[in-house]
Every structure is written in C-alpha cells, then in structure tokens.
Amino acid sequence: MQLVTEVRNSRPMRNHRSEEHASPRLNSILLLATLLLLTPALRPQSTPSINSDRLQQHIEAMGAIGKDPVAGISRVAYTDADKQGREYTITLMRAAGLNPTIDAAGNISSRIAGSDPKLPALIIGSHVDSVPQGGNFDGIVGSFSAIEVAQTLAEAHVQLRHPLEVLIFQNEEGGLQGSRAISGELHEQDLNQPTRSGKTLREGIAFIGGDPDHLSAARRNPADIFAYLELHIEQGGTLAAEKIDIGVVQGIVGNARWDVTIEGTANHAGTTPMNERHDALLAGAKFIGSVNQIVTSMPGRQVATVGKIQTIPGAYNIIPGKVILGLDVRDLEESRIEMLFGKMQDEAQKIGQASGTKFSFQQVIDDQPALCDPRVQQLIQNSAMQLNFTAKSLPSGATHDAQSIGRLAPMGVIFIPSIGGISHAPQEFSRPQDISNGANVLLRSVIQLDKGI
Ligand SMILES: [Zn+2]
C-alpha cells in the first residue's frame, strides 16, 4: 500500500473537490501501482516482513525440548536437554540457509556474506539455554527471531552491505560464559569452575562441541564487529502493564554487591537485660529497613535488595553476635549506585553507634552498567514508529549477552512484553503477536543499521 499512498501524495495539491473524481491518468497510475504490488518480481525494494507463523512454530517446537517433569523448562547449559535444544537450533539455521559452526567457546555462529567483503559483521542473536524450571521465551525469542530475520532477508533476496552473523551464545544463564569468551573476559583459569550441570566449565564447553583448550580462539576483535542487536523478552512488567509494544533498552544496569558484616556481642538470651544487648541481628534488621527507605525515597529506577542473611551462631537462646547480609544495588548510572551506597554506609554508621555494633562492607561484585549506543537506540525507536508500534525507553534490570558484546562494538537491545512481568519461571509468557512485532522491529533495525550509524 505504501506505493499507492506515495503516488497519491506526489500529486500537486489542487482544488480539493477535484480529487474526489480521479482523472483517467491517475487511474492508470493506480492500476500500474497495484499490478506492481501484486507481482512479487516487480515489487519495489520495500522492507519485507518476517513469517510469524513459522517463527511461532519453531518456538513451540523448542518448548517440547527439556520439559521439566516438575514444572517449566530445564535446558540448563551442558545438560542433555541443552544439547538437544542446540541441535534443534542448528537444524533451524540450516533450514534458513545458514551454515552454522561452533567456536572454541561453544557458541553457535553462522554468517551470510554482505555485498562489501571489507565491512565488519552486523551480529544478531541471543541464547538457547535456560534456568532450571524456567520458561521457553527467555533467549529463545531473540535467537529464533534472529534466524527468522536471516531467512526472511534471504527469501526476499535482500543482500546487506555488511556480513550478517547469527550468533547463539552458550551458557548465558550461568554467567554469560559464551559471550564473555568472545569479549575476552572469560579466562583459561576460570574453566575449572563448577556449573549447575555438575560439569566444570571446561567439561561443559567440550560437551557441547567447543574446544576449551583453545578458548582464546573464540575471542573477537572489535574491528570485526560493526554492531550487535538482540531481541529479548522484558522479564519485567513495565511494557505489559503500560500496554506498550516495544521497549528500547537504554542499557543494562550496573550491579554492585556487598557482604555487610555486623559485629555485636553474643550473649545469653535469657539472662541479658534488654538494655545491655548489642544485638547484631536487630541492627541488621534496622539496616535492611533503611536500605529500602533510601532507595524508595527518590525518583528513578534504582533498586536495592538484601536477599541473604547469615546469623552467627544462630540459635534460639543466643543473642546474635555476628550477622552477614548480602546487599545488591543496581542502576543504569555507576555514580548513582555510589551515591546510594554512600547513604547506606552513613545509615549503617548511625545504627551501629546507637546499638553498640560495628558495620563493615566488603564488595563482592562490581559489574559496570553497559549502555546501549544512543544511535542504535534511536534507530530501534524509528523502526518501531515506522511499523506503527508504541515504544518506550527503559533500562534492563537483567543481564544479557549484549553487555559483553557491547564492550567490543555499539549494541542495542529490543524488548517485547513479558505477560505479568514473569520470567525465569514456568509461567513466563510472551504473546505471538508481541514476538512477531519484536522480530519485525529487529528486521527493520538490521536493514537500517546496515545503511550506517
Ligand atoms: Zn535471556
């Protein structure tokens, strides 16, 4: 229909009434335009659309692999179910005309040549492993949409200038292992770590066809990557609650974690009067309340959680002498995390003074925020608008492979709604229409990105 509209719009503006009776000349132009649209070979180069029925069938078929007897999907990396899921993914890639290979880290990669062999690759992808008893949409939507995009372009005979690479990262859920190997953040000495599968990382990578002894071969050079795009379910409830079609991700939040140790005095729970106690757990409880109060007292999307608590010695009849809390703070801005943490430390000092306890903080994780490239964000936004979708900018509270690849090249992430905001659970669900919308935004963004940023 686009061409018809353009023909109409290209007429010089004249008396409005005369437009109601189209001239014979206009009629013949419209007829020609209609014929062109009905004849695939003659159709002008417009953006094709993905085949949503095919994409949906592939996602549903994957849902039968790794079905957990208790609930949901368990395709935990390096298990038999993970291997079967990867084999099915490879089958889809072959059917799409891609030629998949496995790199030294166990990632599945395939490439379609671009018209200019000198250009670096435009990469799209995600992961196909899952958490135990998770859902069938986290990772799968992005992986299968990337394959669908490549297939759609091939079927429409659209060749990009850049090589298009579909990249399926291994073991995302166990710490972005595949993408960190590509960015050079996974090292030889890390390979003896145990994984959820029971295998070490080294054994796991070998199990899925990688070559852990030559891990560094998986590493990529920033100059070889033009940009990276990932479609993913939101895993939060913002888009679904606000009935917004597409999320334009601003970045993946930074994540800082501390062990908070509170030292008081262990003593007899029966004989120590209430006014003579230095109760480490009571001080910890006040601190937990203040963490929540600090984070909710200002506007913004910052989050903080105390999700872990260890009481020493931990008995009914002993006033807790020592407590260790696990504190987790996340935001898109590193400086904001620092500011929040500063306030938490001040509050801890006050609670310590009032209760005769001592707080100390030991940082255990300091993952920097990974910002999406502003030009790529704009391009995703424009693509969504051109397709008449509503879109909203938002941060990603969950980690994604995009953050590793973002260390090498400009990256962008597209979100679609997760119904009820549920993820990493059997109830995880995204509607076929939302998946189709997201895949079409991915396709259009790929075509636009190929023209340059
Ligand atoms: Zn994921």
XYZ file of C-alpha atoms and ligand atoms in Angstrom:
454
model
C 0.000 0.000 0.000
C 2.924 2.292 0.552
C 3.473 2.942 -3.140
C -0.187 3.816 -3.732
C -0.031 6.331 -0.924
C 3.139 7.826 -2.299
C 1.597 8.201 -5.746
C -1.372 9.984 -4.203
C 0.793 12.214 -2.122
C 3.026 13.075 -5.029
C 0.157 14.785 -6.851
C 0.454 18.506 -6.647
C -2.088 19.971 -4.261
C -5.003 21.337 -6.232
C -8.628 22.049 -5.622
C -9.696 19.514 -3.013
C -13.017 18.713 -4.718
C -11.417 17.624 -7.993
C -9.544 14.901 -6.025
C -12.818 13.045 -5.447
C -13.064 12.142 -9.131
C -9.721 10.681 -10.063
C -8.589 11.533 -13.569
C -8.089 8.709 -16.112
C -4.380 9.402 -15.868
C -4.369 8.901 -12.118
C -6.485 5.771 -12.505
C -3.905 4.255 -14.819
C -1.107 5.137 -12.387
C -3.019 3.484 -9.551
C -3.674 0.411 -11.675
C 0.005 0.151 -12.532
C 0.962 0.550 -8.879
C -1.500 -2.181 -7.848
C -0.119 -4.521 -10.510
C 3.400 -3.860 -9.305
C 2.426 -4.716 -5.735
C 0.696 -7.923 -6.812
C 3.658 -9.137 -8.853
C 6.460 -10.220 -6.483
C 9.193 -9.998 -9.116
C 8.229 -6.427 -9.955
C 7.661 -5.296 -6.365
C 9.861 -2.374 -5.393
C 12.506 -2.984 -2.705
C 10.482 -2.421 0.437
C 11.140 -3.867 3.885
C 9.934 -7.467 3.974
C 8.079 -8.900 6.984
C 9.032 -11.952 8.971
C 6.937 -15.131 8.777
C 5.290 -15.056 12.205
C 3.561 -18.451 11.865
C 6.884 -20.112 11.112
C 8.608 -18.323 13.999
C 5.823 -19.345 16.375
C 6.013 -22.976 15.249
C 9.749 -23.023 15.930
C 9.297 -21.546 19.414
C 6.546 -24.052 20.235
C 8.654 -26.976 18.998
C 11.532 -25.831 21.217
C 9.100 -25.858 24.166
C 8.966 -29.656 23.915
C 12.718 -29.939 24.477
C 13.847 -30.032 28.110
C 10.342 -30.087 29.586
C 10.899 -30.427 33.322
C 8.827 -33.231 34.945
C 8.107 -30.905 37.880
C 7.379 -27.643 36.027
C 8.547 -25.436 33.170
C 11.620 -25.885 31.008
C 15.042 -27.046 32.161
C 17.617 -26.626 29.417
C 20.427 -25.870 31.809
C 23.726 -25.352 29.985
C 25.793 -28.501 29.364
C 22.929 -30.934 30.092
C 21.471 -33.344 27.521
C 18.434 -31.068 27.157
C 20.701 -28.096 26.385
C 22.467 -30.170 23.749
C 19.130 -31.178 22.179
C 17.995 -27.537 22.157
C 21.207 -26.521 20.438
C 20.813 -29.317 17.870
C 17.293 -28.135 17.078
C 18.605 -24.554 16.738
C 21.291 -25.760 14.320
C 18.592 -27.564 12.290
C 16.620 -24.313 12.035
C 19.726 -22.405 10.987
C 20.447 -24.906 8.209
C 16.831 -24.734 7.018
C 17.194 -20.944 6.915
C 20.140 -21.284 4.549
C 22.709 -20.529 7.239
C 25.832 -22.590 7.691
C 26.364 -22.921 11.451
C 29.723 -23.679 13.055
C 30.735 -23.961 16.712
C 33.524 -21.743 18.029
C 36.111 -22.715 20.650
C 33.840 -21.487 23.459
C 30.856 -23.494 22.184
C 28.901 -20.582 20.693
C 26.956 -21.355 17.508
C 27.785 -18.923 14.758
C 26.775 -18.535 11.148
C 27.270 -15.848 8.594
C 25.712 -14.565 5.383
C 28.127 -12.649 3.175
C 27.496 -8.966 2.610
C 27.946 -7.137 -0.679
C 31.084 -5.423 0.629
C 33.506 -8.091 1.907
C 35.672 -5.459 3.626
C 32.970 -4.449 6.095
C 32.743 -5.811 9.659
C 29.808 -8.030 10.651
C 26.429 -6.961 11.865
C 25.629 -9.514 14.575
C 22.203 -10.560 15.845
C 21.462 -13.309 18.354
C 20.728 -14.445 21.884
C 20.912 -17.709 23.865
C 19.016 -21.025 23.978
C 19.945 -22.329 27.457
C 17.554 -21.812 30.364
C 17.491 -21.645 34.145
C 16.173 -24.744 35.958
C 12.350 -24.801 35.693
C 12.340 -21.630 33.643
C 10.288 -20.593 30.615
C 10.550 -21.098 26.859
C 10.818 -17.413 25.871
C 13.911 -16.059 27.626
C 16.632 -16.270 24.968
C 14.559 -18.320 22.525
C 12.569 -15.338 21.242
C 15.770 -13.482 20.367
C 17.636 -16.499 18.993
C 14.833 -17.762 16.751
C 13.887 -14.232 15.642
C 17.500 -13.684 14.571
C 17.333 -16.876 12.467
C 13.942 -15.776 11.107
C 15.352 -12.368 10.147
C 18.208 -14.009 8.225
C 15.772 -16.364 6.484
C 13.374 -13.530 5.610
C 16.180 -11.471 4.083
C 17.375 -14.465 2.053
C 13.869 -15.260 0.812
C 13.306 -11.623 -0.155
C 16.685 -11.601 -1.967
C 17.887 -8.702 0.155
C 21.649 -8.668 0.486
C 23.076 -6.377 3.120
C 26.296 -4.439 2.680
C 27.687 -5.905 5.911
C 28.021 -9.624 6.557
C 25.094 -10.686 8.753
C 26.062 -13.053 11.553
C 23.547 -15.006 13.625
C 25.245 -15.826 16.913
C 23.768 -18.111 19.580
C 25.687 -17.731 22.827
C 26.233 -20.718 25.090
C 25.509 -20.692 28.850
C 24.046 -17.225 29.238
C 22.180 -18.172 32.391
C 25.313 -19.435 34.121
C 27.138 -16.094 33.867
C 27.299 -15.028 30.191
C 30.073 -17.578 29.614
C 29.883 -17.737 25.801
C 29.692 -14.000 25.211
C 32.412 -13.332 27.804
C 34.696 -15.700 25.896
C 34.066 -13.570 22.802
C 34.797 -10.315 24.635
C 37.914 -11.782 26.239
C 36.511 -11.686 29.784
C 36.455 -15.474 30.260
C 39.898 -16.783 31.018
C 41.634 -20.143 30.966
C 41.821 -20.207 34.789
C 38.023 -19.802 35.041
C 37.415 -23.093 33.257
C 37.664 -25.261 36.368
C 34.629 -23.576 37.942
C 31.747 -25.923 38.646
C 28.465 -25.292 36.790
C 24.828 -26.138 37.524
C 25.072 -29.167 35.211
C 27.572 -30.813 37.543
C 30.305 -30.474 34.921
C 33.105 -27.946 35.156
C 33.049 -25.129 32.629
C 35.835 -26.883 30.740
C 33.925 -30.184 30.603
C 30.733 -28.362 29.660
C 32.302 -26.492 26.760
C 33.820 -29.718 25.445
C 30.420 -31.464 25.884
C 28.700 -29.002 23.534
C 31.386 -29.228 20.877
C 33.714 -26.381 21.879
C 37.457 -26.562 22.297
C 38.242 -25.293 25.822
C 41.985 -25.852 25.341
C 41.939 -23.112 22.717
C 39.443 -20.809 24.416
C 41.182 -17.648 23.248
C 40.354 -18.575 19.631
C 36.755 -17.548 20.396
C 37.841 -14.019 21.216
C 36.774 -11.349 18.712
C 38.453 -8.217 17.557
C 36.315 -5.041 17.967
C 37.252 -4.060 14.409
C 35.450 -7.168 13.110
C 32.075 -6.186 14.621
C 30.024 -3.367 13.157
C 27.213 -3.578 15.717
C 25.236 -6.067 17.793
C 21.445 -6.238 18.131
C 19.491 -8.501 20.475
C 15.754 -9.016 20.807
C 14.697 -10.222 24.252
C 11.636 -10.516 26.451
C 11.499 -7.718 29.017
C 11.450 -10.061 32.056
C 9.860 -7.172 33.945
C 6.292 -5.930 33.868
C 6.560 -2.361 32.528
C 5.656 -2.911 28.858
C 2.796 -5.318 29.587
C 1.329 -3.105 32.330
C 1.507 0.035 30.180
C 0.393 -1.846 27.033
C 3.474 -0.754 25.078
C 4.599 -2.852 22.100
C 8.346 -2.313 22.073
C 10.960 -1.451 24.684
C 14.015 0.476 23.524
C 16.654 -0.536 26.030
C 18.850 2.292 27.309
C 21.379 -0.044 28.812
C 21.907 -2.959 31.113
C 22.109 -1.795 34.684
C 25.288 -1.970 36.701
C 25.211 -4.358 39.621
C 27.191 -3.880 42.819
C 27.072 -6.350 45.693
C 28.499 -6.256 49.176
C 28.784 -8.603 52.107
C 27.716 -6.476 55.072
C 29.173 -7.788 58.332
C 27.658 -6.587 61.594
C 29.517 -7.398 64.780
C 27.736 -7.230 68.111
C 28.112 -9.309 71.256
C 26.831 -12.864 71.602
C 25.267 -13.423 74.990
C 22.655 -15.402 76.904
C 19.161 -14.782 75.571
C 17.618 -15.395 78.993
C 19.893 -13.529 81.389
C 20.980 -10.421 79.458
C 18.664 -7.460 80.147
C 17.235 -5.755 77.066
C 19.140 -2.512 77.680
C 22.514 -4.277 77.849
C 22.430 -6.018 74.496
C 24.481 -5.469 71.353
C 22.274 -7.498 69.045
C 23.852 -7.771 65.590
C 20.669 -9.140 64.009
C 18.496 -6.355 65.388
C 20.972 -3.817 63.965
C 20.896 -5.734 60.676
C 17.093 -5.630 60.600
C 17.168 -1.850 61.024
C 19.739 -1.617 58.242
C 17.554 -3.693 55.876
C 14.703 -1.265 56.530
C 16.924 1.735 55.866
C 18.203 0.277 52.546
C 14.630 0.070 51.330
C 13.827 3.542 52.657
C 16.861 5.144 50.957
C 16.125 3.595 47.571
C 12.402 4.374 47.574
C 12.786 7.942 48.866
C 13.903 9.335 45.496
C 12.591 9.163 41.924
C 14.325 6.844 39.448
C 14.531 3.149 38.606
C 17.259 2.231 41.094
C 16.728 -0.978 43.038
C 18.382 -2.454 46.119
C 17.821 -5.745 47.875
C 19.073 -7.543 50.936
C 18.453 -11.099 49.840
C 20.801 -13.041 52.047
C 21.261 -13.286 55.787
C 23.532 -15.383 57.958
C 23.265 -15.254 61.720
C 26.187 -16.407 63.862
C 25.999 -18.512 65.928
C 22.279 -18.786 65.048
C 20.391 -20.273 67.971
C 17.141 -19.595 69.819
C 18.898 -18.896 73.072
C 21.845 -16.750 71.989
C 21.737 -13.047 71.196
C 23.246 -12.867 67.677
C 26.884 -11.829 67.914
C 27.533 -11.565 64.217
C 25.431 -11.212 61.098
C 26.411 -11.189 57.433
C 23.943 -9.678 54.976
C 24.051 -9.806 51.160
C 23.357 -6.353 49.691
C 22.621 -5.903 45.957
C 22.279 -2.435 44.347
C 21.524 -1.783 40.652
C 21.147 1.248 38.409
C 21.997 2.416 34.910
C 24.431 5.002 36.311
C 27.504 3.954 38.225
C 27.582 7.295 40.068
C 24.054 6.720 41.318
C 24.992 3.323 42.728
C 27.893 5.019 44.528
C 25.628 7.744 45.868
C 23.088 5.231 47.178
C 25.801 3.110 48.738
C 27.236 6.207 50.451
C 23.866 6.899 52.077
C 23.582 3.264 53.170
C 27.008 3.441 54.795
C 26.036 6.646 56.659
C 22.891 4.994 57.923
C 24.855 1.904 58.983
C 27.189 4.125 60.986
C 24.247 5.671 62.853
C 22.625 2.304 63.545
C 25.976 0.941 64.746
C 26.518 3.838 67.131
C 23.026 3.568 68.588
C 23.192 -0.212 69.055
C 26.815 -0.740 70.056
C 27.510 -2.783 66.917
C 30.063 -2.391 64.158
C 29.284 -2.483 60.418
C 31.836 -3.297 57.736
C 31.343 -3.675 53.972
C 33.180 -5.932 51.598
C 32.420 -5.555 47.900
C 31.990 -8.881 46.107
C 30.687 -7.782 42.687
C 31.119 -4.562 40.734
C 29.585 -5.037 37.292
C 29.623 -1.763 35.409
C 26.492 -0.643 33.544
C 26.574 -1.438 29.814
C 24.938 1.385 27.899
C 23.214 0.810 24.579
C 24.572 3.000 21.795
C 22.353 6.139 21.563
C 22.352 5.961 17.739
C 21.223 2.350 17.830
C 18.519 3.237 20.372
C 17.241 5.959 18.048
C 17.271 3.579 15.107
C 15.218 0.986 17.033
C 12.798 3.723 18.086
C 12.399 4.867 14.460
C 11.910 1.291 13.251
C 9.153 0.749 15.832
C 7.466 4.011 14.836
C 7.602 3.173 11.126
C 5.791 -0.066 11.941
C 3.168 1.868 13.952
C 4.186 0.316 17.251
C 4.235 2.157 20.540
C 7.689 2.257 22.109
C 9.244 3.264 25.382
C 12.830 3.683 26.542
C 13.726 1.703 29.638
C 16.729 0.115 31.358
C 17.276 -3.635 31.549
C 17.430 -4.884 35.121
C 18.557 -8.312 33.948
C 21.916 -9.187 32.422
C 22.216 -10.137 28.749
C 24.951 -11.274 26.369
C 24.626 -7.806 24.807
C 26.608 -6.381 27.699
C 29.674 -8.484 26.820
C 29.433 -7.682 23.110
C 28.809 -4.019 23.994
C 32.407 -3.920 25.244
C 33.546 -4.549 21.667
C 31.048 -2.699 19.485
C 27.930 -0.487 19.508
C 24.986 -2.536 20.717
C 21.248 -2.260 21.090
C 18.557 -4.358 22.776
C 14.884 -4.546 21.806
C 12.349 -5.676 24.422
C 8.891 -7.140 23.969
C 6.343 -7.506 26.791
C 6.518 -10.371 29.295
C 2.959 -11.033 30.421
C 2.674 -10.283 34.130
C 6.369 -9.406 34.172
C 7.136 -13.049 34.997
C 10.392 -14.649 33.890
C 12.753 -17.432 34.999
C 9.581 -19.310 35.964
C 7.213 -21.780 34.260
C 4.584 -19.010 33.858
C 6.925 -16.959 31.638
C 4.947 -15.988 28.520
C 5.032 -13.576 25.592
C 2.139 -13.398 23.113
C 2.736 -14.479 19.486
C 1.760 -11.005 18.263
C 4.328 -9.344 20.534
C 7.012 -11.788 19.372
C 6.145 -11.098 15.749
C 6.247 -7.327 16.393
C 9.654 -7.612 18.021
C 11.068 -9.750 15.208
C 9.839 -7.221 12.628
C 11.463 -4.371 14.572
C 14.660 -6.427 14.653
C 14.444 -6.986 10.891
C 13.829 -3.322 10.096
C 16.568 -2.233 12.505
C 19.029 -4.617 10.823
C 18.211 -3.151 7.403
C 18.522 0.416 8.702
C 21.679 -0.293 10.664
C 23.265 -1.790 7.567
C 22.993 1.636 5.922
C 25.205 3.044 8.663
C 25.029 4.740 12.046
Zn 17.971 -14.240 28.469
